[in-house]
Amino acid sequence: MAEAWDTHIWPMTWMVIKIFAIVIPILISVAYLTYVERKVIGAIHLRKGPNVVGPFGLFQPLADGLKLFLKETIVPSGANRGVFIFAPCITFILALVAWAVIPFDQGLVLADINVGILYLFAISSLGVYGILMAGWASNSRYAFLGAIRSAAQMVSYEVSMGFIIITVLLCVGSLNLSDIVNAQKHLWFVIPLFPMAVIFFISTLAETNRHPFDLPEAEAELVAGYNVEYSAMTFGLFFLGEYANMILMAAMTSILFLGGWLPPIDMVPFSLIPGPIWFASKIAFCLFIFLWVRATFPRYRYDQLMRLGWKVFLPISLTAVAIVSGVLVGFDLTPIQNR
Amino acid sequence: MIDALIFYMFACTCVASAVLVITVRNPVHSVLFLILAFFNAAGLFVLLGAEFLAMILVVVYVGAVAVLFMFVVMMLDINFVQLRQGFLEYLPIGGLVGLILLVELITVLGSWVVKPISGTNDTLHTMGSISNTHALGHLIYTHYVYLFQASGIILLVAMIGAIVLTHRNREGVKRQTINDQLRRNPSNSVELRKVEPGKGI
């Protein structure tokens, strides 16, 4: 019995504890991201934002959550019931499972797998299914149009994202996320690969269906797009999934380009601050840009969105792969020498 | 033991969802089960130690190919009553095709020899410290570089073929030329005219 405890039960329990240690902070930050979003946009609009529930309106996200939780879940009569219920669950699950490979500090990662960045890419490419299934199962025209738009959009921007990830990988020589961060010890990749970082960030906006690319839920034309028919907690799961995806994409940007948990300069005042705090502040910075963009830019038109993805970003990122690999080989900077 | 359990979980789900792909009535459900089957195949790859292949399977098949399937299938307007009508008519031909496939499968599987000890799947673990991705890269870009390039060219030809087959010049479409729009300025798009009363331009 004691042996089974040591070999099977305790490692499993420990793993579950670690998973909760990651998931609960994420859910809290998702809740407060909605609060920060309203505050930031309020400030940009010269309004106050939420300020009634609790001090500075700090309990607003909890009140919203409670409201969504207590409402009635309505399944439309023409809906495909199983798929209808499953779609928000899959969105939410996919937004959370990706965090398994995110390194918060040196060695502080749930699963340090060799193909970490590919895992992240795979999971983020699955995000489209939640939306597609929701749009189809709702049996509603608005929802369906939103889903179709979303599928085309996410597939288009994934391609250029993939090429940009390849440029980063060329400079690292490994697909492991910890290795990617450690390769930026002396120079964050945002400096040598600055144009790529910008394009990557814009692609993440499209990938998370955020402004100015939020055509799947354009409220002016499609009411609310793929989630028109959803109510209560099923809508809540979509909402949580979308914001968790935003945080995930911000984390991906900071790992690939902003040096993850590393301080900007490895000197005393900076290196005293622990790594996870650096990481969190970089994520917060990226998220702030997400919100800033939302308050500043008008929505793209659909054909212009496609043009940007296929005719602008794809050629640029494809050329960047050629240029970066050419420079690395030409100046003998390749991270992996011939063995 | 846990390895075996996980293997049987993945394998059973994979086979079951593959069966459901062809038995389920609703085509969208069938695509969803196809995705589940891909997923479990990826899980089996991970158990074999082929993590790169597993991730590429998910990225390419689930993330791109199946999305296109979904895209097409969702837009189909299917009448289930009509679908069932011709069932008996096509039964002989369908049965014949099934029979031929079955015979082929039996001849292929019958010539298989099972390795005496196949319990340990350590073939991929023996490469030592080289990671999966590096090993694949070494093989593809050194030993098999010509084959790799040839398959790339085949894909390129297929892609160009698809574009040529579907592309057609439509008349009367108003295309937006971004450069023309940016080049516009008041001097070449606005004209001031003196309009006399009661005459018009």
Coordinates of C-alpha atoms in Angstrom, one line a residue:
Chain A
M1 CA 0.0 0.0 0.0
A2 CA 2.8 2.4 1.0
E3 CA 4.6 1.6 -2.2
A4 CA 1.5 2.4 -4.3
W5 CA 1.2 5.7 -2.5
D6 CA 4.8 6.6 -3.4
T7 CA 4.7 5.5 -7.0
H8 CA 1.2 6.3 -8.1
I9 CA -1.1 8.1 -5.8
W10 CA 1.2 10.8 -4.4
P11 CA 2.6 11.9 -7.8
M12 CA -1.0 12.1 -9.2
T13 CA -2.1 14.2 -6.2
W14 CA 0.9 16.4 -6.5
M15 CA 0.1 16.9 -10.2
V16 CA -3.5 17.8 -9.4
I17 CA -2.3 20.3 -6.8
K18 CA 0.1 21.9 -9.4
I19 CA -2.7 22.1 -12.0
F20 CA -4.9 23.9 -9.5
A21 CA -2.0 26.2 -8.6
I22 CA -2.0 27.2 -12.3
V23 CA -5.7 27.2 -13.1
I24 CA -7.0 29.2 -10.2
P25 CA -4.7 32.2 -10.7
I26 CA -5.6 32.2 -14.4
L27 CA -9.3 32.2 -13.6
I28 CA -8.9 35.1 -11.1
S29 CA -6.8 37.0 -13.7
V30 CA -9.5 36.4 -16.3
A31 CA -12.1 37.8 -14.0
Y32 CA -10.0 40.9 -13.3
L33 CA -9.0 41.3 -16.9
T34 CA -12.6 42.1 -17.7
Y35 CA -12.5 44.7 -14.9
V36 CA -9.3 46.2 -16.1
E37 CA -10.7 46.2 -19.7
R38 CA -13.6 48.3 -18.6
K39 CA -11.5 50.6 -16.5
V40 CA -8.9 51.1 -19.2
I41 CA -11.4 51.8 -21.9
G42 CA -13.3 54.0 -19.5
A43 CA -10.1 56.0 -18.9
I44 CA -9.5 56.3 -22.7
H45 CA -13.1 57.5 -23.2
L46 CA -12.8 59.9 -20.2
R47 CA -15.3 57.9 -18.2
K48 CA -15.0 56.3 -14.8
G49 CA -15.7 52.6 -15.7
P50 CA -17.2 50.3 -13.0
N51 CA -17.0 52.0 -9.6
V52 CA -20.1 51.0 -7.7
V53 CA -19.7 47.4 -6.5
G54 CA -17.1 47.4 -3.8
P55 CA -14.1 49.7 -3.4
F56 CA -13.3 51.2 -6.9
G57 CA -15.8 48.7 -8.3
L58 CA -13.4 45.8 -7.5
F59 CA -16.2 43.3 -6.9
Q60 CA -17.8 44.0 -10.3
P61 CA -16.4 40.8 -12.0
L62 CA -17.6 38.7 -9.1
A63 CA -21.1 40.3 -9.3
D64 CA -21.1 39.7 -13.1
G65 CA -20.1 36.1 -12.6
L66 CA -22.8 35.5 -10.0
K67 CA -25.4 37.1 -12.3
L68 CA -24.4 34.8 -15.2
F69 CA -24.3 31.8 -12.9
L70 CA -27.9 32.4 -11.6
K71 CA -29.5 32.9 -14.9
E72 CA -31.3 30.3 -16.9
T73 CA -29.5 28.3 -19.6
I74 CA -31.7 28.4 -22.7
V75 CA -31.3 25.8 -25.5
P76 CA -33.1 26.9 -28.7
S77 CA -35.6 24.4 -29.9
G78 CA -33.9 24.0 -33.3
A79 CA -30.5 23.6 -31.8
N80 CA -28.4 20.5 -31.9
R81 CA -28.4 19.9 -28.2
G82 CA -25.2 17.9 -27.6
V83 CA -23.0 20.1 -29.8
F84 CA -24.6 23.2 -28.5
I85 CA -23.7 22.4 -24.9
F86 CA -20.3 21.0 -25.9
A87 CA -19.1 24.0 -27.8
P88 CA -18.6 26.5 -24.9
C89 CA -17.0 23.7 -22.9
I90 CA -14.4 23.0 -25.6
T91 CA -13.6 26.7 -25.9
F92 CA -13.0 26.9 -22.2
I93 CA -11.0 23.7 -21.9
L94 CA -8.7 24.6 -24.8
A95 CA -8.0 28.0 -23.3
L96 CA -6.9 26.3 -20.1
V97 CA -5.0 23.1 -21.2
A98 CA -2.5 25.2 -23.2
W99 CA -1.1 26.6 -19.9
A100 CA 0.4 23.2 -19.1
V101 CA 3.6 24.0 -21.1
I102 CA 4.0 27.7 -20.2
P103 CA 7.2 28.2 -18.1
F104 CA 6.7 30.7 -15.3
D105 CA 10.4 30.6 -14.2
Q106 CA 13.5 28.5 -14.7
G107 CA 12.1 25.0 -14.2
L108 CA 8.7 26.2 -13.0
V109 CA 6.5 24.5 -15.5
L110 CA 3.9 21.8 -15.4
A111 CA 5.1 19.8 -18.4
D112 CA 8.5 20.7 -19.8
I113 CA 8.0 18.9 -23.2
N114 CA 10.4 19.1 -26.1
V115 CA 7.8 20.4 -28.6
G116 CA 6.3 23.0 -26.3
I117 CA 5.8 25.7 -28.9
L118 CA 4.2 23.2 -31.4
Y119 CA 1.8 22.2 -28.6
L120 CA 0.8 25.8 -28.0
F121 CA 0.4 26.3 -31.7
A122 CA -1.7 23.1 -32.0
I123 CA -4.0 24.1 -29.1
S124 CA -4.5 27.6 -30.4
S125 CA -5.4 26.3 -33.8
L126 CA -8.1 24.2 -32.2
G127 CA -9.8 27.2 -30.7
V128 CA -11.8 27.6 -34.0
Y129 CA -13.8 24.5 -33.2
G130 CA -15.6 25.9 -30.3
I131 CA -16.8 28.8 -32.4
L132 CA -17.6 26.7 -35.5
M133 CA -19.6 24.2 -33.4
A134 CA -21.5 27.0 -31.6
G135 CA -22.4 28.7 -34.9
W136 CA -23.6 25.5 -36.5
A137 CA -25.4 24.0 -33.5
S138 CA -27.3 27.2 -32.7
N139 CA -29.3 26.8 -36.0
S140 CA -29.4 30.6 -36.4
R141 CA -28.2 32.7 -39.3
Y142 CA -26.3 35.3 -37.3
A143 CA -24.5 32.7 -35.4
F144 CA -23.7 30.7 -38.5
L145 CA -22.3 33.7 -40.3
G146 CA -20.1 34.5 -37.3
A147 CA -18.8 31.0 -37.3
I148 CA -18.0 31.0 -41.0
R149 CA -16.2 34.3 -40.7
S150 CA -14.3 33.1 -37.7
A151 CA -13.1 29.9 -39.3
A152 CA -11.8 31.7 -42.4
Q153 CA -10.1 34.3 -40.2
M154 CA -8.4 32.0 -37.8
V155 CA -7.1 29.7 -40.5
S156 CA -5.7 32.6 -42.4
Y157 CA -3.8 34.2 -39.6
E158 CA -2.5 30.9 -38.3
V159 CA -0.3 30.6 -41.4
S160 CA 1.6 33.8 -40.8
M161 CA 1.8 33.1 -37.1
G162 CA 3.4 29.7 -37.9
F163 CA 6.0 31.4 -40.1
I164 CA 6.9 33.9 -37.4
I165 CA 7.3 31.2 -34.9
I166 CA 9.7 29.5 -37.3
T167 CA 11.8 32.6 -37.5
V168 CA 12.1 32.6 -33.7
L169 CA 12.8 28.9 -33.7
L170 CA 15.6 29.4 -36.2
C171 CA 17.3 31.8 -33.7
V172 CA 16.8 29.3 -30.8
G173 CA 17.4 25.9 -32.3
S174 CA 14.9 24.2 -30.0
L175 CA 11.1 23.9 -29.7
N176 CA 11.2 23.8 -25.9
L177 CA 9.7 27.0 -24.4
S178 CA 12.3 27.2 -21.6
D179 CA 15.1 27.0 -24.2
I180 CA 13.4 29.8 -26.2
V181 CA 13.4 32.0 -23.1
N182 CA 17.0 31.1 -22.1
A183 CA 18.2 31.9 -25.7
Q184 CA 17.1 35.5 -25.0
K185 CA 19.4 36.0 -22.0
H186 CA 21.5 38.7 -23.7
L187 CA 19.0 40.1 -26.2
W188 CA 15.3 39.8 -26.3
F189 CA 14.1 38.7 -29.7
V190 CA 11.9 41.8 -29.9
I191 CA 15.0 43.8 -30.8
P192 CA 16.5 41.8 -33.7
L193 CA 13.1 40.6 -34.9
F194 CA 11.0 43.7 -34.3
P195 CA 8.9 43.6 -37.4
M196 CA 8.1 40.0 -36.7
A197 CA 7.0 40.8 -33.2
V198 CA 4.6 43.4 -34.5
I199 CA 3.1 41.1 -37.1
F200 CA 2.9 38.3 -34.5
F201 CA 1.0 40.6 -32.1
I202 CA -1.4 41.7 -34.8
S203 CA -2.0 38.0 -35.7
T204 CA -2.7 37.2 -32.1
L205 CA -5.4 39.9 -32.2
A206 CA -7.0 38.1 -35.2
E207 CA -6.5 34.7 -33.6
T208 CA -8.4 35.7 -30.4
N209 CA -11.1 37.5 -32.4
R210 CA -10.3 40.7 -30.7
H211 CA -10.8 44.3 -32.0
P212 CA -10.1 45.4 -34.7
F213 CA -10.7 41.8 -36.1
D214 CA -13.7 40.9 -34.0
L215 CA -15.8 40.2 -37.1
P216 CA -17.2 36.8 -35.8
E217 CA -19.1 38.8 -33.1
A218 CA -19.5 42.1 -34.8
E219 CA -22.4 43.4 -32.8
A220 CA -23.4 46.0 -35.4
E221 CA -24.0 43.5 -38.2
L222 CA -24.3 40.0 -36.6
V223 CA -25.9 41.0 -33.2
A224 CA -23.3 39.0 -31.3
G225 CA -22.1 36.5 -33.9
Y226 CA -21.5 33.0 -32.9
N227 CA -22.8 33.4 -29.3
V228 CA -26.2 35.1 -30.0
E229 CA -28.2 32.0 -28.8
Y230 CA -26.2 31.4 -25.7
S231 CA -27.2 32.5 -22.3
A232 CA -26.2 32.2 -18.7
M233 CA -23.2 30.0 -17.9
T234 CA -22.8 28.6 -21.5
F235 CA -22.2 32.2 -22.6
G236 CA -20.1 32.7 -19.5
L237 CA -17.8 29.9 -20.6
F238 CA -17.3 31.5 -24.0
F239 CA -16.5 34.8 -22.3
L240 CA -14.0 33.2 -19.9
G241 CA -12.5 31.2 -22.8
E242 CA -12.0 34.3 -24.9
Y243 CA -10.3 36.2 -22.1
A244 CA -8.2 33.2 -21.1
N245 CA -7.1 33.0 -24.7
M246 CA -6.1 36.6 -24.6
I247 CA -3.9 36.0 -21.6
L248 CA -2.5 32.9 -23.3
M249 CA -1.6 34.8 -26.4
A250 CA 0.0 37.6 -24.4
A251 CA 2.0 34.9 -22.6
M252 CA 3.1 33.5 -25.9
T253 CA 4.1 36.9 -27.2
S254 CA 6.2 37.5 -24.1
I255 CA 7.8 34.1 -24.2
L256 CA 8.7 34.4 -27.9
F257 CA 9.7 38.0 -28.1
L258 CA 9.9 39.6 -24.6
G259 CA 12.2 37.1 -22.8
G260 CA 9.6 35.3 -20.7
W261 CA 10.6 35.5 -17.0
L262 CA 14.0 37.2 -17.7
P263 CA 14.7 40.7 -16.5
P264 CA 15.6 43.3 -19.2
I265 CA 19.2 43.6 -17.9
D266 CA 20.8 40.9 -15.7
M267 CA 21.9 43.5 -13.0
V268 CA 21.1 44.0 -9.3
P269 CA 18.0 46.1 -9.2
F270 CA 16.3 44.1 -11.9
S271 CA 17.5 40.6 -11.1
L272 CA 16.3 40.9 -7.5
I273 CA 12.7 40.8 -8.7
P274 CA 11.6 37.1 -9.1
G275 CA 11.0 35.7 -12.6
P276 CA 7.2 35.1 -12.3
I277 CA 6.7 38.7 -11.5
W278 CA 8.6 39.8 -14.6
F279 CA 6.6 37.3 -16.6
A280 CA 3.3 38.6 -15.2
S281 CA 4.2 42.2 -15.8
K282 CA 5.1 41.4 -19.5
I283 CA 1.8 39.6 -19.9
A284 CA 0.0 42.6 -18.4
F285 CA 1.9 44.9 -20.8
C286 CA 0.7 42.9 -23.8
L287 CA -2.8 42.8 -22.5
F288 CA -2.8 46.5 -22.0
I289 CA -2.0 46.9 -25.7
F290 CA -4.9 44.5 -26.5
L291 CA -7.2 46.8 -24.7
W292 CA -5.7 50.0 -26.1
V293 CA -6.1 48.7 -29.6
R294 CA -9.8 47.9 -28.8
A295 CA -10.5 51.4 -27.7
T296 CA -8.6 53.1 -30.6
F297 CA -9.2 51.3 -33.9
P298 CA -12.4 50.8 -35.9
R299 CA -13.3 47.3 -37.1
Y300 CA -11.8 46.0 -40.3
R301 CA -14.0 45.1 -43.2
Y302 CA -14.1 41.4 -44.0
D303 CA -12.3 41.5 -47.4
Q304 CA -9.7 43.9 -46.0
L305 CA -9.0 41.5 -43.2
M306 CA -8.4 38.6 -45.6
R307 CA -6.2 40.9 -47.8
L308 CA -4.1 41.8 -44.7
G309 CA -3.7 38.2 -43.8
W310 CA -2.9 36.6 -47.1
K311 CA -1.5 39.4 -49.2
V312 CA 0.5 41.4 -46.6
F313 CA 1.4 39.3 -43.6
L314 CA 2.0 36.0 -45.4
P315 CA 4.5 37.3 -47.9
I316 CA 6.3 39.4 -45.3
S317 CA 6.6 36.5 -42.8
L318 CA 7.6 34.1 -45.6
T319 CA 10.4 36.5 -46.7
A320 CA 11.4 36.9 -43.1
V321 CA 12.0 33.2 -42.7
A322 CA 14.3 33.3 -45.8
I323 CA 16.1 36.4 -44.6
V324 CA 16.6 35.2 -41.0
S325 CA 17.8 31.8 -42.0
G326 CA 20.1 33.4 -44.7
V327 CA 21.6 35.8 -42.1
L328 CA 22.0 33.0 -39.5
V329 CA 23.8 30.7 -42.0
G330 CA 25.8 33.5 -43.7
F331 CA 27.2 34.9 -40.5
D332 CA 27.6 31.5 -39.0
L333 CA 25.2 32.3 -36.1
T334 CA 23.2 29.1 -36.3
P335 CA 22.4 27.9 -32.7
I336 CA 23.0 24.2 -33.6
Q337 CA 26.4 23.6 -35.1
N338 CA 26.9 20.5 -37.3
R339 CA 27.5 17.4 -35.2
Chain B
M1 CA 0.4 -0.5 -16.0
I2 CA -0.8 3.1 -16.3
D3 CA 0.9 3.3 -19.7
A4 CA -1.1 0.3 -20.9
L5 CA -4.3 1.7 -19.5
I6 CA -3.7 5.0 -21.4
F7 CA -2.8 3.1 -24.5
Y8 CA -6.0 1.1 -24.4
M9 CA -8.0 4.3 -23.7
F10 CA -6.6 6.0 -26.7
A11 CA -6.8 3.0 -29.0
C12 CA -10.4 2.1 -28.0
T13 CA -11.6 5.7 -28.4
C14 CA -9.8 5.9 -31.8
V15 CA -11.4 2.8 -33.2
A16 CA -14.8 3.6 -31.7
S17 CA -14.8 7.2 -33.1
A18 CA -13.5 5.9 -36.5
V19 CA -16.5 3.5 -36.6
L20 CA -18.9 6.3 -35.6
V21 CA -17.5 8.5 -38.4
I22 CA -19.1 6.1 -41.0
T23 CA -22.2 5.1 -39.0
V24 CA -23.4 8.5 -37.7
R25 CA -26.2 10.0 -39.8
N26 CA -25.4 13.7 -39.4
P27 CA -22.3 14.6 -41.5
V28 CA -21.2 17.3 -39.0
H29 CA -21.2 14.8 -36.2
S30 CA -19.2 12.5 -38.4
V31 CA -16.6 15.2 -39.0
L32 CA -16.5 15.8 -35.3
F33 CA -15.8 12.1 -34.6
L34 CA -13.2 12.2 -37.3
I35 CA -11.5 14.9 -35.3
L36 CA -11.7 12.8 -32.2
A37 CA -10.1 9.9 -34.1
F38 CA -7.2 12.2 -35.2
F39 CA -6.8 13.3 -31.6
N40 CA -6.5 9.8 -30.3
A41 CA -4.1 8.9 -33.0
A42 CA -1.9 11.9 -31.9
G43 CA -2.2 10.5 -28.4
L44 CA -0.9 7.1 -29.6
F45 CA 2.0 8.9 -31.3
V46 CA 2.9 10.6 -28.0
L47 CA 2.9 7.2 -26.3
L48 CA 5.3 5.9 -28.9
G49 CA 7.6 8.8 -28.2
A50 CA 7.0 10.5 -31.6
E51 CA 5.9 13.8 -30.1
F52 CA 6.8 15.9 -33.1
L53 CA 4.6 13.8 -35.4
A54 CA 1.8 13.9 -32.8
M55 CA 1.8 17.7 -32.7
I56 CA 2.1 18.0 -36.5
L57 CA -0.9 15.7 -36.8
V58 CA -2.9 17.9 -34.6
V59 CA -1.8 21.1 -36.3
V60 CA -2.2 20.0 -39.9
Y61 CA -5.1 17.5 -39.8
V62 CA -7.2 18.8 -36.9
G63 CA -6.3 22.5 -37.1
A64 CA -6.4 22.9 -40.9
V65 CA -7.8 20.0 -42.9
A66 CA -10.7 19.1 -40.7
V67 CA -11.6 22.8 -40.4
L68 CA -12.1 22.9 -44.2
F69 CA -14.2 19.7 -44.0
M70 CA -16.3 21.3 -41.4
F71 CA -16.6 24.4 -43.4
V72 CA -17.9 22.5 -46.4
V73 CA -20.1 20.0 -44.6
M74 CA -21.8 22.7 -42.4
M75 CA -22.9 24.5 -45.5
L76 CA -24.5 21.3 -47.1
D77 CA -28.3 21.3 -47.0
I78 CA -29.1 17.6 -46.4
N79 CA -32.5 16.1 -46.5
F80 CA -32.3 12.9 -44.4
V81 CA -35.5 11.3 -45.8
Q82 CA -34.2 11.7 -49.4
L83 CA -30.8 10.3 -48.3
R84 CA -32.4 7.0 -47.1
Q85 CA -34.5 6.5 -50.3
G86 CA -31.9 5.1 -52.6
F87 CA -30.4 2.7 -50.0
L88 CA -31.7 -0.5 -51.5
E89 CA -30.8 0.5 -55.1
Y90 CA -27.2 1.0 -54.3
L91 CA -26.9 -1.9 -51.9
P92 CA -25.5 -4.4 -54.5
I93 CA -22.8 -2.1 -55.8
G94 CA -21.9 -0.9 -52.3
G95 CA -21.7 -4.5 -51.1
L96 CA -19.5 -5.5 -54.0
V97 CA -17.0 -2.6 -53.3
G98 CA -17.1 -3.6 -49.6
L99 CA -16.4 -7.3 -50.4
I100 CA -13.4 -6.4 -52.7
L101 CA -12.0 -4.2 -49.9
L102 CA -12.4 -6.9 -47.4
V103 CA -10.7 -9.5 -49.6
E104 CA -7.8 -7.1 -50.1
L105 CA -7.5 -6.4 -46.4
I106 CA -7.5 -10.1 -45.6
T107 CA -4.8 -10.8 -48.2
V108 CA -2.6 -8.0 -46.9
L109 CA -3.1 -8.7 -43.2
G110 CA -2.8 -12.5 -43.7
S111 CA 0.8 -12.0 -45.0
W112 CA 1.8 -10.1 -41.8
V113 CA 4.2 -11.7 -39.4
V114 CA 3.9 -10.5 -35.8
K115 CA 7.3 -9.9 -34.1
P116 CA 7.8 -12.4 -31.3
I117 CA 8.4 -9.7 -28.6
S118 CA 6.3 -6.6 -29.5
G119 CA 5.4 -5.5 -26.0
T120 CA 8.1 -2.9 -25.7
N121 CA 7.8 0.0 -28.0
D122 CA 11.3 1.4 -27.4
T123 CA 12.3 1.7 -31.0
L124 CA 12.1 5.5 -30.9
H125 CA 13.6 5.9 -27.4
T126 CA 16.9 4.3 -28.4
M127 CA 18.2 7.5 -30.2
G128 CA 19.6 8.8 -27.0
S129 CA 19.9 12.4 -26.4
I130 CA 18.8 13.7 -29.8
S131 CA 15.3 15.0 -29.7
N132 CA 12.6 13.8 -32.0
T133 CA 12.6 17.0 -34.1
H134 CA 16.4 17.0 -34.6
A135 CA 16.4 13.4 -35.6
L136 CA 13.6 14.0 -38.1
G137 CA 15.4 17.0 -39.5
H138 CA 18.6 15.1 -39.9
L139 CA 16.9 12.3 -41.8
I140 CA 14.8 14.5 -44.0
Y141 CA 17.3 17.1 -44.9
T142 CA 20.3 14.8 -45.5
H143 CA 19.4 11.3 -46.5
Y144 CA 16.0 11.9 -48.0
V145 CA 16.4 15.5 -49.3
Y146 CA 15.6 14.7 -52.9
L147 CA 12.5 12.7 -52.0
F148 CA 11.5 15.5 -49.7
Q149 CA 11.9 18.2 -52.4
A150 CA 10.0 15.9 -54.8
S151 CA 7.0 15.6 -52.5
G152 CA 7.1 19.4 -52.0
I153 CA 7.0 19.9 -55.8
I154 CA 4.1 17.5 -56.1
L155 CA 2.2 19.5 -53.5
L156 CA 3.0 22.7 -55.3
V157 CA 1.7 21.2 -58.6
A158 CA -1.5 20.1 -56.8
M159 CA -1.9 23.5 -55.4
I160 CA -1.5 25.3 -58.7
G161 CA -3.8 22.8 -60.3
A162 CA -6.5 23.5 -57.8
I163 CA -6.1 27.2 -58.4
V164 CA -6.2 26.8 -62.1
L165 CA -9.3 24.6 -62.0
T166 CA -11.3 26.9 -59.8
H167 CA -10.2 30.3 -60.8
R168 CA -12.3 32.1 -63.4
N169 CA -12.5 35.7 -64.5
R170 CA -15.8 37.1 -63.6
E171 CA -17.2 40.1 -65.5
G172 CA -18.6 43.1 -63.8
V173 CA -17.0 42.7 -60.4
K174 CA -16.0 46.0 -58.8
R175 CA -12.6 45.3 -57.4
Q176 CA -11.0 47.5 -54.8
T177 CA -7.5 48.6 -55.8
I178 CA -5.9 49.9 -52.6
N179 CA -3.1 51.8 -54.5
D180 CA -5.6 53.7 -56.7
Q181 CA -7.5 54.7 -53.6
L182 CA -4.4 55.9 -51.8
R183 CA -3.3 57.8 -54.9
R184 CA -6.5 59.8 -55.1
N185 CA -6.3 63.4 -54.0
P186 CA -8.6 66.5 -54.3
S187 CA -7.0 67.7 -57.6
N188 CA -7.9 64.6 -59.6
S189 CA -11.2 63.6 -57.9
V190 CA -13.0 66.9 -57.1
E191 CA -14.1 69.4 -59.7
L192 CA -15.6 72.8 -59.1
R193 CA -18.1 73.9 -61.6
K194 CA -20.2 77.0 -61.9
V195 CA -23.8 75.9 -62.4
E196 CA -26.1 78.4 -64.0
P197 CA -29.6 78.5 -62.5
G198 CA -32.2 76.4 -64.4
K199 CA -29.6 74.6 -66.6
G200 CA -27.8 71.9 -64.7
I201 CA -24.5 70.4 -65.8

